C-alpha cells in the first residue's frame, strides 16, 4: 500500500523498537541511508538496529556506526522481533533473509520506480536521486536537526554522493545539491568521504585489471559487457566498480556486468546513456532506474542466463536505436 512521507514519519514516531535493513550487495546509498536513519531515530530515543544479510566492502568503515551493523547467523538465524521493520532502497524480496526473519509491521522507503508497492506500507519517490535524498526530507519531518549531528549527516551525504557518481550523473538535481549542501553545513568533509571510498588495495586494482581482459563489445559497438562465470570469479579477489569502468567506453549505449560468485547464483548490473535498463532488469525479477539497474538469476547455468540477458539487451537496443 502506498503512503505519504508524512504517514511514514508517523509510523516511525509510533514505534519504539525499530529494525532497519536494505538490499544484499549493499552500496553507499543502502548503507549510508540505513545508518543515517538509525542515528536520527536514536536521537529521538528509539531503540534501533540495522541488519544487512550480506558482506560489506571495507571502504564503508569510514561511516560512523558501521561497526554496529548486524548479520543473522548463517547456520541458525534467530527471529528478529521489533515493532517496525524499515526496508530502505529496495523491495522486501531483495533483503536476503531479513524480511522473513523479522516479525514486525513493514515500512518500505525507496527511490526505484520499479518498486511495485507490495509492502504493507510503501513510500516511493522516483524523482529523488538516492534513498538518502528521501531520508533527508524524512529526517527533517521527524524534527531531528542535521546541525550538531555530523555523524548522521555524513551517512546521508555518502548516500547522496555515491548514487549520483559524486554529483556527476543525470539524476543529480537542484534538490540533491541543496541536501548535500546542508550536510556540508553540518560539518561533513566531502574530501574525507570521497578519498575513503576511492581507496583500493593493490590486489583489488590488479583484480579489476584482470577482470577487464574479459571485456566484450557487441551490437555494432552499442553494447559492452564483462561476463564472469564461476571459474573466472574464483580467480578474482575484487570486482566492485567494474561497471563504472566499462560504461565510459566510447559509442556504448549500454554496459553490462554479469558475475557468478557461487554456482548458479548470478548477479547482473547494467548502466546506460538513455536506454531503459530497469525495464530489462524487471524481466528477470530485478529493478532500478532507467539508466542504472540490476537483477539476478538463480538455479540456471551461467551460459543460459547470459544468452537470456544478451537477447533482452539486443531487443531493447533495436527499439531504442530505431527511435533515436
Coordinates of C-alpha atoms in Angstrom, one line a residue:
X1 CA 0.0 0.0 0.0
X2 CA 1.3 3.4 -1.0
X3 CA 1.5 6.0 1.8
X4 CA 2.8 9.6 2.0
X5 CA 6.1 10.6 3.5
X6 CA 4.3 12.3 6.4
X7 CA 2.5 9.0 7.1
X8 CA 5.9 7.2 7.0
X9 CA 7.1 9.7 9.6
X10 CA 4.1 9.0 11.8
X11 CA 4.8 5.2 11.7
X12 CA 8.3 5.9 12.8
X13 CA 7.1 8.2 15.6
X14 CA 4.7 5.5 16.8
X15 CA 7.3 2.7 17.0
X16 CA 9.7 2.2 19.9
X17 CA 11.8 -0.8 18.7
X18 CA 12.8 -0.4 15.0
X19 CA 14.9 -2.7 12.7
X20 CA 16.3 -1.2 9.5
X21 CA 17.5 -3.2 6.6
X22 CA 18.4 -2.9 2.9
X23 CA 19.3 -4.9 -0.1
X24 CA 22.0 -7.6 -0.4
X25 CA 25.2 -6.4 -2.1
X26 CA 24.8 -3.1 -0.3
X27 CA 26.2 0.1 -1.8
X28 CA 26.9 3.5 -0.3
X29 CA 23.3 4.7 -0.5
X30 CA 22.0 1.5 1.1
X31 CA 24.5 1.6 4.0
X32 CA 24.5 5.4 4.4
X33 CA 20.7 5.6 4.4
X34 CA 20.4 2.8 6.9
X35 CA 23.0 4.3 9.3
X36 CA 21.7 7.8 8.8
X37 CA 18.1 6.9 9.7
X38 CA 19.4 4.8 12.7
X39 CA 21.2 7.9 14.0
X40 CA 18.1 10.0 13.6
X41 CA 15.8 7.5 15.4
X42 CA 18.3 7.1 18.3
X43 CA 18.3 10.9 18.7
X44 CA 14.5 10.5 19.2
X45 CA 15.1 8.0 21.9
X46 CA 14.1 4.9 19.9
X47 CA 15.7 1.5 20.1
X48 CA 17.1 0.9 16.6
X49 CA 19.2 -1.9 15.0
X50 CA 20.5 -2.3 11.4
X51 CA 20.6 -5.8 9.9
X52 CA 22.2 -6.5 6.5
X53 CA 22.3 -10.0 5.2
X54 CA 25.5 -9.7 3.2
X55 CA 29.1 -8.7 3.3
X56 CA 30.1 -5.1 3.1
X57 CA 33.1 -3.5 1.4
X58 CA 35.8 -2.4 3.8
X59 CA 35.7 1.1 2.4
X60 CA 32.5 1.7 4.2
X61 CA 34.3 1.6 7.5
X62 CA 34.6 5.4 7.1
X63 CA 30.9 5.6 8.0
X64 CA 30.0 6.3 11.7
X65 CA 28.1 3.4 13.2
X66 CA 29.3 0.9 10.5
X67 CA 30.6 -1.4 13.3
X68 CA 27.0 -1.7 14.8
X69 CA 25.5 -3.4 11.7
X70 CA 24.4 -7.0 12.4
X71 CA 24.0 -10.0 10.2
X72 CA 21.9 -13.1 11.0
X73 CA 23.7 -16.2 11.9
X74 CA 24.2 -18.3 8.6
X75 CA 23.5 -21.6 10.2
X76 CA 21.0 -20.8 13.0
X77 CA 19.3 -17.5 12.3
X78 CA 17.0 -16.3 15.1
X79 CA 13.7 -14.5 14.7
X80 CA 14.2 -10.7 14.9
X81 CA 11.5 -9.1 16.9
X82 CA 10.6 -5.4 16.6
X83 CA 7.6 -3.0 16.3
X84 CA 8.6 -1.9 12.8
X85 CA 10.8 -3.2 10.0
X86 CA 12.1 -0.4 7.8
X87 CA 13.3 -1.6 4.4
X88 CA 15.4 1.0 2.5
X89 CA 16.4 1.4 -1.1
X90 CA 14.9 -1.9 -2.3
X91 CA 11.9 -4.2 -2.1
X92 CA 11.4 -6.8 0.6
X93 CA 12.4 -9.7 -1.6
X94 CA 15.9 -8.3 -2.1
X95 CA 16.8 -8.2 1.6
X96 CA 18.1 -11.7 1.8
X97 CA 16.6 -13.4 4.9
X98 CA 15.8 -10.3 6.9
X99 CA 12.2 -9.7 5.7
X100 CA 11.3 -13.3 6.6
X101 CA 13.2 -13.3 9.9
X102 CA 11.8 -10.0 11.2
X103 CA 8.4 -10.3 12.9
X104 CA 7.1 -6.7 12.6
X105 CA 5.0 -4.3 10.6
X106 CA 6.8 -3.2 7.4
X107 CA 7.6 0.3 6.1
X108 CA 9.3 0.3 2.7
X109 CA 11.1 3.5 1.5
X110 CA 12.6 3.5 -1.9
X111 CA 13.5 5.7 -4.9
X112 CA 13.4 3.0 -7.6
X113 CA 10.4 3.4 -10.0
X114 CA 10.3 -0.4 -10.4
X115 CA 9.1 -0.8 -6.7
X116 CA 5.6 -2.3 -7.0
X117 CA 4.4 -1.3 -3.5
X118 CA 3.9 -4.8 -2.3
X119 CA 5.0 -4.0 1.2
X120 CA 2.4 -3.2 3.9
X121 CA 3.4 0.5 3.8
X122 CA 5.4 1.8 0.9
X123 CA 6.7 5.2 0.1
X124 CA 8.4 5.6 -3.3
X125 CA 9.7 8.7 -5.0
X126 CA 11.4 8.0 -8.3
X127 CA 12.3 11.7 -8.8
X128 CA 14.9 11.5 -6.0
X129 CA 18.5 10.6 -6.9
X130 CA 19.0 8.4 -3.9
X131 CA 17.2 6.9 -1.0
X132 CA 19.3 9.2 1.2
X133 CA 17.7 12.1 -0.5
X134 CA 14.3 10.9 0.7
X135 CA 15.7 10.4 4.1
X136 CA 17.0 13.9 4.2
X137 CA 13.3 15.0 3.8
X138 CA 12.0 12.4 6.3
X139 CA 14.5 13.2 9.0
X140 CA 13.6 16.9 8.6
X141 CA 9.9 15.9 9.0
X142 CA 10.8 14.0 12.2
X143 CA 12.3 17.2 13.6
X144 CA 15.9 15.9 14.0
X145 CA 18.3 18.7 13.0
X146 CA 21.4 17.9 10.9
X147 CA 23.3 20.7 12.6
X148 CA 25.1 19.3 15.6
X149 CA 24.7 15.7 14.2
X150 CA 27.8 15.4 11.9
X151 CA 27.8 11.6 12.0
X152 CA 24.2 11.4 10.8
X153 CA 24.9 14.0 8.1
X154 CA 28.0 12.1 6.9
X155 CA 25.9 8.9 6.4
X156 CA 23.2 10.8 4.4
X157 CA 25.9 12.7 2.4
X158 CA 27.6 9.3 1.5
X159 CA 24.2 8.0 0.1
X160 CA 23.7 11.2 -2.0
X161 CA 27.3 11.2 -3.3
X162 CA 27.6 7.5 -4.2
X163 CA 24.2 7.2 -6.0
X164 CA 24.9 10.3 -8.1
X165 CA 28.5 9.5 -9.0
X166 CA 29.6 12.3 -6.7
X167 CA 27.0 14.6 -8.3
X168 CA 28.0 13.9 -11.9
X169 CA 25.1 11.6 -13.0
X170 CA 21.9 12.8 -14.7
X171 CA 19.9 12.1 -11.6
X172 CA 21.6 15.0 -9.8
X173 CA 19.1 17.8 -9.3
X174 CA 19.0 21.2 -7.5
X175 CA 17.2 19.5 -4.6
X176 CA 20.1 16.9 -4.4
X177 CA 22.6 19.7 -4.3
X178 CA 20.6 21.5 -1.7
X179 CA 20.5 18.4 0.5
X180 CA 24.3 17.9 0.1
X181 CA 25.0 21.5 0.9
X182 CA 23.1 21.1 4.2
X183 CA 25.2 18.1 5.0
X184 CA 28.4 20.0 4.4
X185 CA 27.0 22.8 6.5
X186 CA 26.6 20.3 9.3
X187 CA 30.3 19.6 9.2
X188 CA 30.7 16.8 6.6
X189 CA 34.1 17.0 4.8
X190 CA 33.4 15.9 1.2
X191 CA 37.1 15.0 0.6
X192 CA 37.2 12.6 3.6
X193 CA 34.2 10.7 2.1
X194 CA 35.5 10.6 -1.5
X195 CA 39.1 9.7 -0.6
X196 CA 38.0 6.9 1.7
X197 CA 35.6 5.4 -0.9
X198 CA 38.1 5.7 -3.7
X199 CA 40.9 3.8 -1.9
X200 CA 41.7 0.3 -3.2
X201 CA 44.3 -2.3 -2.1
X202 CA 46.9 -3.1 -4.8
X203 CA 45.5 -6.6 -5.2
X204 CA 42.0 -5.2 -5.8
X205 CA 43.2 -2.9 -8.6
X206 CA 45.1 -5.9 -10.1
X207 CA 42.0 -8.0 -9.9
X208 CA 39.9 -5.3 -11.7
X209 CA 42.6 -5.1 -14.4
X210 CA 42.4 -8.9 -14.8
X211 CA 38.6 -8.8 -15.0
X212 CA 38.7 -6.1 -17.7
X213 CA 40.6 -8.5 -20.0
X214 CA 37.2 -10.2 -20.4
X215 CA 35.5 -7.1 -22.0
X216 CA 33.2 -7.9 -24.9
X217 CA 31.6 -5.5 -27.3
X218 CA 28.6 -6.3 -29.5
X219 CA 25.6 -4.9 -31.2
X220 CA 27.9 -2.9 -33.5
X221 CA 29.6 -1.3 -30.5
X222 CA 26.4 -0.1 -28.8
X223 CA 26.7 -2.8 -26.0
X224 CA 29.7 -3.6 -23.8
X225 CA 29.9 -6.3 -21.2
X226 CA 32.0 -8.4 -18.9
X227 CA 30.7 -11.9 -18.2
X228 CA 32.5 -13.6 -15.3
X229 CA 31.5 -17.2 -14.8
X230 CA 32.2 -19.1 -11.5
X231 CA 35.6 -20.4 -12.6
X232 CA 36.8 -16.9 -13.6
X233 CA 35.3 -15.3 -10.4
X234 CA 37.3 -17.8 -8.3
X235 CA 40.5 -16.3 -9.7
X236 CA 39.4 -12.7 -8.8
X237 CA 39.6 -11.1 -5.4
X238 CA 37.7 -7.9 -6.3
X239 CA 35.2 -6.8 -9.0
X240 CA 33.4 -3.9 -7.4
X241 CA 33.3 -0.8 -9.6
X242 CA 33.8 -2.7 -12.8
X243 CA 30.6 -1.5 -14.3
X244 CA 31.7 2.2 -13.9
X245 CA 35.0 1.4 -15.7
X246 CA 33.3 -0.1 -18.8
X247 CA 30.3 2.2 -19.2
X248 CA 32.6 5.1 -20.3
X249 CA 33.7 3.2 -23.5
X250 CA 33.0 5.5 -26.5
X251 CA 30.0 4.6 -28.5
X252 CA 28.4 2.5 -25.8
X253 CA 24.7 2.8 -25.1
X254 CA 24.5 0.0 -22.5
X255 CA 27.1 -1.6 -20.2
X256 CA 26.5 -5.0 -18.5
X257 CA 28.5 -6.9 -15.8
X258 CA 27.4 -10.4 -15.1
X259 CA 29.0 -12.3 -12.2
X260 CA 28.6 -15.8 -10.9
X261 CA 30.0 -15.7 -7.3
X262 CA 28.5 -19.0 -6.5
X263 CA 27.5 -21.7 -8.9
X264 CA 24.1 -20.8 -10.4
X265 CA 23.8 -17.7 -8.3
X266 CA 24.3 -14.8 -10.8
X267 CA 24.2 -11.0 -10.3
X268 CA 23.8 -8.5 -13.0
X269 CA 24.5 -4.8 -13.1
X270 CA 23.5 -2.5 -16.0
X271 CA 24.2 1.1 -16.9
X272 CA 23.0 3.1 -19.9
X273 CA 23.1 6.5 -21.6
X274 CA 19.3 6.6 -22.0
X275 CA 18.1 3.0 -22.8
X276 CA 15.7 1.8 -20.1
X277 CA 17.7 -0.8 -18.3
X278 CA 15.2 -1.0 -15.5
X279 CA 12.7 -2.5 -18.0
X280 CA 15.3 -5.1 -19.0
X281 CA 16.0 -5.9 -15.3
X282 CA 12.3 -6.2 -14.5
X283 CA 12.1 -9.1 -17.0
X284 CA 14.3 -11.1 -14.7
X285 CA 12.9 -10.1 -11.3
X286 CA 15.2 -7.1 -10.8
X287 CA 14.7 -3.3 -11.0
X288 CA 16.3 0.1 -10.7
X289 CA 16.3 3.2 -12.7
X290 CA 16.2 4.0 -16.4
X291 CA 20.0 4.4 -16.6
X292 CA 21.1 2.1 -13.7
X293 CA 19.5 -1.2 -12.8
X294 CA 20.3 -4.8 -11.7
X295 CA 18.8 -8.3 -11.5
X296 CA 19.8 -11.8 -10.8
X297 CA 19.5 -15.4 -11.9
X298 CA 19.3 -18.5 -9.8
X299 CA 19.4 -22.2 -10.5
X300 CA 20.2 -21.9 -14.2
X301 CA 23.6 -22.4 -15.9
X302 CA 25.7 -19.3 -16.4
X303 CA 25.7 -19.5 -20.2
X304 CA 21.9 -19.9 -20.3
X305 CA 21.5 -16.8 -18.2
X306 CA 23.9 -14.9 -20.3
X307 CA 22.0 -15.8 -23.5
X308 CA 18.7 -14.7 -22.0
X309 CA 20.2 -11.4 -20.9
X310 CA 22.1 -10.6 -24.1
X311 CA 18.9 -11.4 -26.1
X312 CA 16.9 -9.0 -23.9
X313 CA 19.5 -6.3 -24.3
X314 CA 19.6 -6.8 -28.1
X315 CA 15.8 -6.4 -28.4
X316 CA 15.8 -3.3 -26.2
X317 CA 18.6 -1.8 -28.2
X318 CA 16.9 -2.5 -31.5
X319 CA 13.9 -0.5 -30.4
X320 CA 15.9 2.2 -28.7
X321 CA 18.2 2.8 -31.7
X322 CA 15.3 2.8 -34.1
X323 CA 13.6 5.6 -32.1
X324 CA 16.7 7.6 -31.5

